[in-house]
Amino acid sequence: MSTRKLSKGALFISPHPDDAFWGCGGTACLLAKKGVICNFFILSKGECGGSPSARERESILAAKILGVNLEFGGFKDTRISHGRELIDAIAERLLAQ
């Protein structure tokens, strides 16, 4: 049993940048304005659907506008499997909250 104190932050996990910002951006922005620390963990840069560098730049700008933290997971678009690597990456972010 862990004695770790849970924070009041929010973690948004998404396979691609557009999923996170379009799908959760409004909620994250509202929470951030209320003082909740919001963290976006984007698994890939969505390189199969466009330029990864452009998507990264757009994501950084969107995160600043919304007032959220942003981290890319480094997974390859369309190659994200439900295995140990993904579980460990998500668990690490949850424990860091």
Coordinates of N, CA and C in Angstrom, one line a residue:
M1 N 0.8 -1.2 0.0 CA 0.0 0.0 0.0 C 0.9 1.2 0.0
S2 N 0.5 2.2 -0.9 CA 1.3 3.4 -1.0 C 0.8 4.5 0.0
T3 N 1.7 5.2 0.5 CA 1.3 6.3 1.4 C 1.5 7.6 0.6
R4 N 1.7 7.5 -0.6 CA 1.8 8.7 -1.5 C 0.6 9.6 -1.5
K5 N 0.7 10.9 -1.3 CA -0.4 11.8 -1.3 C -0.8 12.1 -2.8
L6 N -2.1 11.9 -3.1 CA -2.6 12.2 -4.4 C -2.8 13.7 -4.6
S7 N -2.3 14.2 -5.7 CA -2.5 15.6 -6.0 C -3.8 15.8 -6.7
K8 N -4.1 17.1 -6.9 CA -5.4 17.5 -7.5 C -5.2 17.8 -8.9
G9 N -4.2 17.3 -9.5 CA -3.9 17.5 -11.0 C -4.7 16.6 -11.9
A10 N -4.7 17.0 -13.1 CA -5.4 16.2 -14.1 C -4.5 15.7 -15.2
L11 N -4.5 14.5 -15.6 CA -3.7 13.9 -16.6 C -4.6 13.5 -17.8
F12 N -4.3 14.1 -19.0 CA -5.0 13.8 -20.2 C -4.0 13.0 -21.1
I13 N -4.5 11.8 -21.5 CA -3.6 10.9 -22.3 C -4.3 10.8 -23.7
S14 N -3.5 11.0 -24.7 CA -4.0 10.9 -26.1 C -3.0 10.3 -27.0
P15 N -3.5 9.5 -28.0 CA -2.5 8.9 -29.0 C -1.9 10.0 -29.9
H16 N -2.7 11.1 -30.2 CA -2.2 12.1 -31.2 C -2.5 13.5 -30.7
P17 N -1.8 14.5 -31.1 CA -2.0 15.8 -30.6 C -3.4 16.3 -30.8
D18 N -4.0 16.1 -32.0 CA -5.3 16.7 -32.3 C -6.4 16.1 -31.4
D19 N -6.2 14.8 -31.0 CA -7.2 14.2 -30.2 C -7.2 14.9 -28.8
A20 N -6.1 15.2 -28.3 CA -6.0 15.8 -27.0 C -6.6 17.2 -27.0
F21 N -6.1 18.0 -27.9 CA -6.5 19.4 -27.9 C -8.0 19.6 -28.4
W22 N -8.4 18.9 -29.4 CA -9.8 19.0 -29.8 C -10.7 18.4 -28.9
G23 N -10.4 17.2 -28.4 CA -11.3 16.5 -27.5 C -11.3 16.9 -26.1
C24 N -10.2 17.4 -25.5 CA -10.2 17.7 -24.1 C -9.7 19.2 -23.8
G25 N -9.4 19.9 -24.8 CA -8.9 21.3 -24.7 C -9.8 22.2 -23.9
G26 N -11.0 22.2 -24.1 CA -12.0 23.1 -23.4 C -12.0 22.8 -21.9
T27 N -12.1 21.5 -21.6 CA -12.2 21.0 -20.2 C -10.9 21.4 -19.5
A28 N -9.7 21.1 -20.2 CA -8.4 21.4 -19.6 C -8.3 22.9 -19.3
C29 N -8.7 23.7 -20.3 CA -8.6 25.1 -20.1 C -9.4 25.6 -18.9
L30 N -10.6 25.1 -18.8 CA -11.4 25.5 -17.6 C -10.8 25.1 -16.3
L31 N -10.3 23.9 -16.3 CA -9.7 23.4 -15.1 C -8.4 24.2 -14.7
A32 N -7.6 24.5 -15.8 CA -6.4 25.3 -15.5 C -6.7 26.7 -15.0
K33 N -7.8 27.3 -15.5 CA -8.2 28.6 -15.0 C -8.7 28.5 -13.6
K34 N -9.1 27.4 -13.1 CA -9.5 27.2 -11.7 C -8.3 26.8 -10.8
G35 N -7.1 26.7 -11.4 CA -5.9 26.4 -10.6 C -5.5 24.9 -10.6
V36 N -6.2 24.1 -11.4 CA -5.8 22.7 -11.5 C -4.7 22.6 -12.4
I37 N -3.6 21.8 -12.0 CA -2.5 21.6 -12.9 C -2.9 20.5 -13.9
C38 N -2.9 20.9 -15.1 CA -3.3 20.0 -16.2 C -2.1 19.5 -17.0
N39 N -1.9 18.3 -17.2 CA -0.8 17.7 -17.9 C -1.4 16.9 -19.1
F40 N -0.9 17.2 -20.3 CA -1.2 16.5 -21.5 C 0.0 15.5 -21.8
F41 N -0.3 14.3 -21.9 CA 0.7 13.3 -22.3 C 0.2 12.7 -23.6
I42 N 0.9 13.2 -24.7 CA 0.6 12.8 -26.1 C 1.5 11.7 -26.5
L43 N 1.0 10.5 -26.8 CA 1.8 9.4 -27.0 C 2.6 9.5 -28.3
S44 N 2.1 10.0 -29.4 CA 2.8 10.2 -30.6 C 2.7 11.6 -31.2
K45 N 3.4 11.9 -32.2 CA 3.3 13.2 -32.8 C 2.3 13.1 -34.0
G46 N 1.7 12.0 -34.2 CA 0.8 11.8 -35.3 C 1.4 11.9 -36.7
E47 N 2.6 11.4 -36.8 CA 3.4 11.6 -38.0 C 2.8 10.9 -39.2
C48 N 1.9 10.0 -39.1 CA 1.2 9.4 -40.2 C 0.1 10.3 -40.8
G49 N -0.3 11.3 -40.1 CA -1.3 12.2 -40.5 C -0.8 13.6 -40.9
G50 N 0.5 13.8 -40.9 CA 1.0 15.1 -41.2 C 2.5 15.3 -40.7
S51 N 3.0 16.5 -40.8 CA 4.4 16.7 -40.4 C 4.5 16.7 -38.9
P52 N 5.4 15.8 -38.3 CA 5.5 15.7 -36.9 C 6.1 17.0 -36.3
S53 N 7.0 17.7 -37.0 CA 7.5 18.9 -36.5 C 6.5 20.0 -36.4
A54 N 5.6 20.1 -37.4 CA 4.5 21.1 -37.4 C 3.5 20.7 -36.3
R55 N 3.2 19.5 -36.1 CA 2.3 19.1 -35.1 C 2.8 19.4 -33.7
E56 N 4.1 19.2 -33.6 CA 4.8 19.5 -32.3 C 4.7 21.0 -32.0
R57 N 5.0 21.8 -33.0 CA 5.0 23.3 -32.8 C 3.5 23.8 -32.5
E58 N 2.6 23.2 -33.2 CA 1.2 23.6 -33.0 C 0.7 23.2 -31.6
S59 N 1.2 22.0 -31.1 CA 0.9 21.5 -29.8 C 1.4 22.4 -28.7
I60 N 2.7 22.8 -28.9 CA 3.3 23.6 -27.9 C 2.6 25.0 -27.8
L61 N 2.2 25.5 -28.9 CA 1.5 26.8 -28.9 C 0.1 26.6 -28.3
A62 N -0.6 25.5 -28.6 CA -1.9 25.3 -28.0 C -1.8 25.1 -26.5
A63 N -0.8 24.4 -26.1 CA -0.6 24.1 -24.6 C -0.4 25.5 -23.9
K64 N 0.3 26.4 -24.5 CA 0.6 27.7 -23.9 C -0.7 28.5 -23.8
I65 N -1.5 28.4 -24.9 CA -2.8 29.1 -24.9 C -3.8 28.6 -23.8
L66 N -3.8 27.3 -23.7 CA -4.7 26.6 -22.8 C -4.2 26.7 -21.3
G67 N -2.9 26.9 -21.1 CA -2.4 26.9 -19.8 C -2.1 25.5 -19.2
V68 N -1.7 24.6 -20.1 CA -1.5 23.2 -19.7 C 0.0 22.8 -19.9
N69 N 0.4 21.8 -19.2 CA 1.8 21.2 -19.5 C 1.6 20.2 -20.6
L70 N 2.7 20.0 -21.3 CA 2.7 19.1 -22.5 C 4.0 18.2 -22.5
E71 N 3.7 16.9 -22.7 CA 4.8 16.0 -22.9 C 4.5 15.0 -24.0
F72 N 5.4 14.8 -24.9 CA 5.2 13.7 -25.9 C 5.9 12.4 -25.4
G73 N 5.2 11.3 -25.7 CA 5.7 10.0 -25.2 C 6.7 9.4 -26.1
G74 N 6.9 9.8 -27.3 CA 7.9 9.2 -28.2 C 7.5 7.9 -28.9
F75 N 6.2 7.6 -28.8 CA 5.7 6.4 -29.5 C 5.5 6.7 -30.9
K76 N 5.6 5.7 -31.8 CA 5.4 5.9 -33.2 C 3.9 5.8 -33.6
D77 N 3.4 6.7 -34.3 CA 2.0 6.7 -34.8 C 1.7 5.4 -35.5
T78 N 0.5 4.9 -35.2 CA 0.0 3.6 -35.7 C 0.7 2.4 -35.2
R79 N 1.7 2.6 -34.3 CA 2.5 1.5 -33.8 C 2.4 1.4 -32.2
I80 N 1.4 2.0 -31.7 CA 1.2 2.0 -30.2 C 0.5 0.7 -29.8
S81 N 1.2 -0.1 -29.1 CA 0.5 -1.4 -28.7 C 0.2 -1.3 -27.1
H82 N -0.7 -2.1 -26.8 CA -1.1 -2.2 -25.4 C -0.2 -3.1 -24.6
G83 N 1.1 -2.8 -24.5 CA 2.0 -3.6 -23.9 C 2.7 -3.0 -22.7
R84 N 3.7 -3.6 -22.2 CA 4.4 -3.1 -21.0 C 5.0 -1.7 -21.1
E85 N 5.5 -1.4 -22.3 CA 6.1 0.0 -22.5 C 5.0 1.1 -22.3
L86 N 3.9 0.9 -22.9 CA 2.8 1.8 -22.7 C 2.3 1.9 -21.3
I87 N 2.1 0.8 -20.7 CA 1.6 0.7 -19.3 C 2.6 1.4 -18.4
D88 N 3.9 1.1 -18.6 CA 4.9 1.8 -17.7 C 5.0 3.3 -17.9
A89 N 4.8 3.7 -19.2 CA 4.9 5.2 -19.5 C 3.7 5.9 -18.8
I90 N 2.5 5.3 -18.9 CA 1.3 5.9 -18.3 C 1.4 5.9 -16.8
A91 N 1.8 4.7 -16.2 CA 2.0 4.6 -14.8 C 3.0 5.6 -14.2
E92 N 4.1 5.9 -14.9 CA 5.1 6.8 -14.5 C 4.4 8.2 -14.4
R93 N 3.6 8.6 -15.4 CA 3.0 9.9 -15.4 C 1.9 10.0 -14.3
L94 N 1.2 8.9 -14.0 CA 0.2 8.9 -13.0 C 0.9 9.1 -11.6
L95 N 2.0 8.4 -11.4 CA 2.7 8.5 -10.1 C 3.3 9.9 -9.9
A96 N 3.6 10.6 -11.0 CA 4.2 11.9 -10.9 C 3.2 13.0 -10.6
Q97 N 1.9 12.7 -10.8 CA 0.9 13.7 -10.6 C 0.9 14.2 -9.1

